[in-house]
Tab-separated table of C-alpha atoms in Angstrom:
chain	number	residue	atom	x	y	z
Y	1	MET	CA	18.842	3.331	-21.855
Y	2	MET	CA	17.549	0.705	-24.214
Y	3	GLU	CA	16.916	2.016	-27.699
Y	4	ASN	CA	14.685	0.727	-30.462
Y	5	THR	CA	14.743	1.780	-34.101
Y	6	SER	CA	10.963	2.178	-33.885
Y	7	ASP	CA	11.403	5.129	-31.512
Y	8	GLN	CA	11.254	7.520	-34.483
Y	9	VAL	CA	7.703	6.497	-35.364
Y	10	PRO	CA	5.670	9.651	-36.173
Y	11	LEU	CA	3.067	10.627	-33.586
Y	12	LYS	CA	0.180	10.116	-36.014
Y	13	ASP	CA	1.337	6.542	-36.644
Y	14	GLN	CA	1.626	5.884	-32.918
Y	15	ARG	CA	-1.912	7.206	-32.439
Y	16	ALA	CA	-3.266	5.053	-35.274
Y	17	TYR	CA	-1.507	1.987	-33.876
Y	18	TYR	CA	-2.971	2.446	-30.398
Y	19	ASP	CA	-6.439	3.266	-31.702
Y	20	ASN	CA	-6.411	-0.111	-33.427
Y	21	TYR	CA	-4.751	-1.796	-30.440
Y	22	TRP	CA	-7.412	-0.657	-27.984
Y	23	ARG	CA	-10.231	-1.280	-30.458
Y	24	THR	CA	-9.271	-4.951	-30.625
Y	25	HIS	CA	-7.883	-5.446	-27.100
Y	26	LYS	CA	-9.898	-7.648	-24.755
Y	27	LEU	CA	-11.328	-5.852	-21.723
Y	28	GLY	CA	-10.873	-8.656	-19.191
Y	29	LEU	CA	-7.915	-8.495	-16.818
Y	30	ILE	CA	-5.122	-11.017	-17.193
Y	31	PRO	CA	-3.272	-12.379	-14.128
Y	32	ASP	CA	-0.216	-10.142	-14.409
Y	33	GLU	CA	-2.471	-7.054	-14.551
Y	34	VAL	CA	-4.148	-8.141	-11.330
Y	35	THR	CA	-0.705	-8.525	-9.747
Y	36	ARG	CA	0.348	-5.076	-10.955
Y	37	LEU	CA	-2.833	-3.537	-9.565
Y	38	ALA	CA	-2.134	-5.151	-6.185
Y	39	GLU	CA	1.363	-3.635	-6.172
Y	40	ILE	CA	-0.056	-0.210	-7.078
Y	41	PHE	CA	-2.707	-0.438	-4.353
Y	42	HIS	CA	-0.042	-1.375	-1.817
Y	43	ALA	CA	1.948	1.709	-2.828
Y	44	VAL	CA	-1.151	3.935	-2.614
Y	45	ALA	CA	-1.801	2.601	0.897
Y	46	LEU	CA	1.707	3.693	1.913
Y	47	ILE	CA	1.151	7.192	0.542
Y	48	LEU	CA	-2.423	7.966	1.614
Y	49	PRO	CA	-1.653	8.725	5.293
Y	50	ASN	CA	0.408	11.710	4.145
Y	51	PHE	CA	-2.740	13.428	2.893
Y	52	LYS	CA	-4.685	13.272	6.163
Y	53	THR	CA	-8.405	13.418	5.334
Y	54	ARG	CA	-8.440	15.562	2.213
Y	55	GLU	CA	-9.289	14.139	-1.197
Y	56	ILE	CA	-6.220	13.773	-3.364
Y	57	ARG	CA	-5.801	14.717	-7.015
Y	58	ILE	CA	-4.507	11.808	-9.091
Y	59	CYS	CA	-3.231	11.614	-12.667
Y	60	ASP	CA	-3.183	8.294	-14.531
Y	61	LEU	CA	-0.546	9.029	-17.167
Y	62	GLY	CA	-0.972	6.785	-20.206
Y	63	CYS	CA	-4.222	5.264	-18.979
Y	64	GLY	CA	-4.964	2.966	-21.931
Y	65	ARG	CA	-8.404	1.440	-21.546
Y	66	GLY	CA	-8.834	3.126	-18.154
Y	67	TRP	CA	-9.190	0.185	-15.774
Y	68	ILE	CA	-6.523	1.476	-13.376
Y	69	SER	CA	-8.048	4.971	-13.542
Y	70	ALA	CA	-11.392	3.580	-12.408
Y	71	GLU	CA	-9.783	1.813	-9.449
Y	72	LEU	CA	-7.832	4.933	-8.490
Y	73	SER	CA	-11.068	6.957	-8.389
Y	74	LYS	CA	-11.794	5.197	-5.078
Y	75	PHE	CA	-9.039	7.312	-3.514
Y	76	GLY	CA	-9.604	10.762	-5.036
Y	77	THR	CA	-10.395	12.744	-8.174
Y	78	VAL	CA	-8.727	11.264	-11.235
Y	79	THR	CA	-7.605	12.822	-14.500
Y	80	ALA	CA	-6.541	10.151	-16.976
Y	81	VAL	CA	-4.760	10.831	-20.264
Y	82	ASP	CA	-3.772	8.724	-23.237
Y	83	LEU	CA	-2.639	9.263	-26.812
Y	84	SER	CA	-5.449	7.135	-28.258
Y	85	PRO	CA	-8.849	8.824	-28.818
Y	86	GLN	CA	-10.332	5.328	-29.217
Y	87	ALA	CA	-9.166	4.279	-25.747
Y	88	ILE	CA	-10.365	7.535	-24.195
Y	89	GLN	CA	-13.811	7.331	-25.789
Y	90	SER	CA	-14.360	3.756	-24.601
Y	91	ALA	CA	-13.072	4.510	-21.105
Y	92	SER	CA	-15.225	7.656	-20.784
Y	93	GLU	CA	-18.358	5.697	-21.607
Y	94	ARG	CA	-17.519	2.977	-19.115
Y	95	TRP	CA	-16.241	5.078	-16.190
Y	96	PRO	CA	-17.844	8.552	-16.249
Y	97	GLN	CA	-16.501	9.400	-12.777
Y	98	VAL	CA	-13.020	9.854	-14.295
Y	99	ASP	CA	-11.929	12.885	-16.345
Y	100	PHE	CA	-10.490	11.180	-19.437
Y	101	GLN	CA	-8.501	13.249	-21.945
Y	102	SER	CA	-6.793	12.356	-25.217
Y	103	THR	CA	-3.423	14.047	-25.679
Y	104	ASP	CA	0.260	13.459	-26.333
Y	105	ILE	CA	1.493	12.728	-22.823
Y	106	LEU	CA	5.043	13.848	-23.637
Y	107	THR	CA	3.940	17.416	-24.395
Y	108	TRP	CA	0.946	17.687	-22.036
Y	109	ARG	CA	1.471	20.598	-19.662
Y	110	PRO	CA	-1.772	21.380	-17.778
Y	111	ASP	CA	-1.994	24.349	-15.428
Y	112	ASP	CA	-3.075	22.206	-12.481
Y	113	SER	CA	-0.727	19.972	-10.501
Y	114	PHE	CA	-1.367	16.589	-8.902
Y	115	ASP	CA	-0.722	14.953	-5.550
Y	116	LEU	CA	-0.061	11.600	-7.188
Y	117	VAL	CA	0.938	10.471	-10.672
Y	118	VAL	CA	0.397	6.794	-11.478
Y	119	THR	CA	1.790	5.412	-14.712
Y	120	SER	CA	1.691	1.687	-15.415
Y	121	GLU	CA	3.406	0.020	-18.385
Y	122	VAL	CA	3.815	3.292	-20.287
Y	123	ILE	CA	7.381	4.580	-20.149
Y	124	GLU	CA	8.690	1.620	-22.181
Y	125	HIS	CA	6.388	2.611	-25.057
Y	126	VAL	CA	7.415	6.269	-25.415
Y	127	PRO	CA	10.232	7.478	-27.695
Y	128	ASP	CA	11.884	9.789	-25.155
Y	129	HIS	CA	12.388	8.671	-21.556
Y	130	LYS	CA	13.840	12.000	-20.426
Y	131	LEU	CA	10.886	13.959	-21.791
Y	132	PHE	CA	8.554	11.513	-20.046
Y	133	ALA	CA	10.319	12.164	-16.729
Y	134	ASP	CA	10.073	15.916	-17.386
Y	135	THR	CA	6.310	15.524	-17.859
Y	136	VAL	CA	6.014	13.736	-14.515
Y	137	ARG	CA	7.978	16.486	-12.782
Y	138	HIS	CA	5.725	19.145	-14.330
Y	139	LEU	CA	2.558	17.341	-13.260
Y	140	LEU	CA	3.488	16.822	-9.612
Y	141	ARG	CA	2.987	19.464	-6.966
Y	142	ASN	CA	5.750	20.086	-4.463
Y	143	GLY	CA	5.871	16.988	-2.255
Y	144	GLY	CA	3.806	14.938	-4.702
Y	145	TYR	CA	4.261	11.218	-5.309
Y	146	LEU	CA	4.974	8.977	-8.289
Y	147	ILE	CA	3.975	5.320	-8.633
Y	148	LEU	CA	5.448	3.784	-11.779
Y	149	THR	CA	5.443	0.213	-13.051
Y	150	THR	CA	7.314	-0.946	-16.115
Y	151	PRO	CA	8.861	-4.155	-17.455
Y	152	ASN	CA	12.362	-4.984	-16.303
Y	153	GLY	CA	14.890	-4.360	-19.071
Y	154	LYS	CA	17.257	-6.807	-17.414
Y	155	VAL	CA	15.040	-9.723	-18.472
Y	156	LYS	CA	13.870	-8.485	-21.883
Y	157	ARG	CA	15.814	-11.108	-23.827
Y	158	ALA	CA	14.182	-13.917	-21.831
Y	159	TRP	CA	10.749	-12.325	-22.280
Y	160	ASP	CA	11.210	-11.927	-26.042
Y	161	ALA	CA	12.170	-15.592	-26.310
Y	162	ILE	CA	8.811	-16.728	-24.903
Y	163	ASN	CA	6.524	-13.884	-25.962
Y	164	GLY	CA	7.756	-12.682	-29.335
Y	165	GLY	CA	5.161	-9.915	-29.699
Y	166	SER	CA	5.795	-6.249	-29.095
Y	167	GLN	CA	4.154	-2.863	-29.431
Y	168	ILE	CA	5.159	-0.174	-31.878
Y	169	ILE	CA	7.829	1.158	-29.489
Y	170	GLU	CA	9.636	-1.077	-26.984
Y	171	ASN	CA	12.331	0.712	-24.955
Y	172	TRP	CA	12.630	-1.246	-21.712
Y	173	LEU	CA	14.632	0.235	-18.842
Y	174	LYS	CA	16.902	-1.728	-16.550
Y	175	PRO	CA	16.440	-1.028	-12.810
Y	176	ALA	CA	19.614	1.069	-12.595
Y	177	GLU	CA	18.513	3.112	-15.618
Y	178	LEU	CA	15.098	3.764	-14.103
Y	179	ARG	CA	16.623	4.943	-10.825
Y	180	GLN	CA	18.985	7.241	-12.702
Y	181	LEU	CA	16.134	8.722	-14.738
Y	182	PHE	CA	14.310	9.696	-11.532
Y	183	SER	CA	17.411	10.470	-9.472
Y	184	SER	CA	16.032	13.925	-8.610
Y	185	PHE	CA	13.208	12.177	-6.685
Y	186	GLU	CA	13.365	10.666	-3.223
Y	187	ILE	CA	12.972	6.974	-4.032
Y	188	LEU	CA	10.849	5.359	-1.328
Y	189	ARG	CA	10.502	1.903	-2.838
Y	190	HIS	CA	11.920	0.096	-5.859
Y	191	LYS	CA	11.456	-3.628	-6.339
Y	192	VAL	CA	10.878	-6.248	-8.996
Y	193	PHE	CA	7.951	-8.659	-8.998
Y	194	ILE	CA	6.510	-11.656	-10.883
Y	195	LEU	CA	9.668	-13.701	-10.446
Y	196	ASP	CA	8.510	-16.966	-12.051
Y	197	PHE	CA	7.722	-16.021	-15.629
Y	198	SER	CA	10.254	-17.774	-17.830
Y	199	TYR	CA	12.225	-20.957	-18.305
Y	200	VAL	CA	14.731	-19.382	-20.718
Y	201	GLY	CA	18.427	-18.792	-20.004
Y	202	ILE	CA	19.231	-18.306	-16.321
Y	203	PHE	CA	15.513	-18.658	-15.513
Y	204	ARG	CA	15.762	-22.367	-16.333
Y	205	ILE	CA	17.627	-22.544	-13.043
Y	206	THR	CA	16.061	-19.800	-10.912
Y	207	SER	CA	12.471	-20.738	-11.842
Y	208	ALA	CA	12.892	-24.494	-12.167
Y	209	PRO	CA	9.797	-26.173	-10.617
Y	210	LYS	CA	11.849	-28.857	-8.847
Y	211	LEU	CA	14.135	-26.243	-7.297
Y	212	LEU	CA	11.183	-24.105	-6.191
Y	213	ARG	CA	9.485	-27.108	-4.576
Y	214	LEU	CA	12.646	-27.978	-2.648
Y	215	ILE	CA	13.058	-24.368	-1.521
Y	216	ASN	CA	9.459	-24.180	-0.328
Y	217	LEU	CA	9.781	-27.508	1.489
Y	218	ALA	CA	12.876	-26.152	3.217
Y	219	GLY	CA	10.890	-23.115	4.338
Y	220	ILE	CA	13.186	-20.565	2.698
Y	221	GLY	CA	10.897	-19.420	-0.111
Y	222	LYS	CA	10.757	-15.814	1.137
Y	223	VAL	CA	14.539	-15.648	1.442
Y	224	TYR	CA	14.927	-17.015	-2.083
Y	225	ASP	CA	12.521	-14.392	-3.429
Y	226	LEU	CA	14.531	-11.669	-1.683
Y	227	ILE	CA	17.678	-12.947	-3.390
Y	228	ARG	CA	15.988	-12.932	-6.800
Y	229	ASP	CA	14.685	-9.434	-6.094
Y	230	TRP	CA	18.222	-8.325	-5.184
Y	231	LEU	CA	19.435	-9.791	-8.494
Y	232	ARG	CA	16.568	-7.920	-10.251
Y	233	LEU	CA	15.218	-11.062	-11.925
Y	234	GLY	CA	11.501	-10.184	-11.946
Y	235	LEU	CA	9.414	-9.413	-15.020
Y	236	TYR	CA	8.171	-6.045	-13.737
Y	237	GLN	CA	9.539	-3.304	-11.531
Y	238	ILE	CA	7.686	-0.748	-9.423
Y	239	LEU	CA	9.105	2.601	-8.380
Y	240	VAL	CA	7.514	4.717	-5.643
Y	241	ALA	CA	9.046	8.163	-5.234
Y	242	ARG	CA	8.457	11.612	-3.751
Y	243	PHE	CA	9.192	14.822	-5.634
Y	244	GLU	CA	10.415	18.066	-4.082
Y	245	LYS	CA	10.634	21.056	-6.416
């Protein structure tokens, strides 16, 4: 797994960082967040039929400013947790239908279990991936589902070259590492998405506008995307999995 020297940051410093981060973070959605939400909704649509007509219990693990939590509340009762009291306070005021709680997600062990755990762009910002996976296993009931999105560690170097910024902890997982971490789950879906995000390194070729235009004119755009997915060259990855205790 990818390591970062910042992974030893004390919890109080992580909390202070994210309180400031969410205090100054703009509330409007950016395009890649909209794309991630669409992928999450597609995964939810695949899972919902398994619950017949009953309302499902959902946990948004590492909810940040709560925008995904609010959308998930359309499908069931939502408990959303985050390390930052600032984020939780703002989210609670904006979306009272969600049960927002401030806690350390790596040590949170509630008595209740959930039908579905959704966690989007969180695991790469925690200091211990294994403990994070243990938390997910504790939260899920027998036969429960996980929907997880996270950046693709395979393209981190290209992303750093164009973005430069990072959060206090950045431990990106490659697709193979993510699958290994959740190998005790039945993996139902694992793909990368947002394929055209960089013109650095190999992406100068795979995302070159002229090449993409020629591919689309030839009518093989979908095939080309499947190849890039197979090579794991997307910015984000989504994992959908079922857990049996």
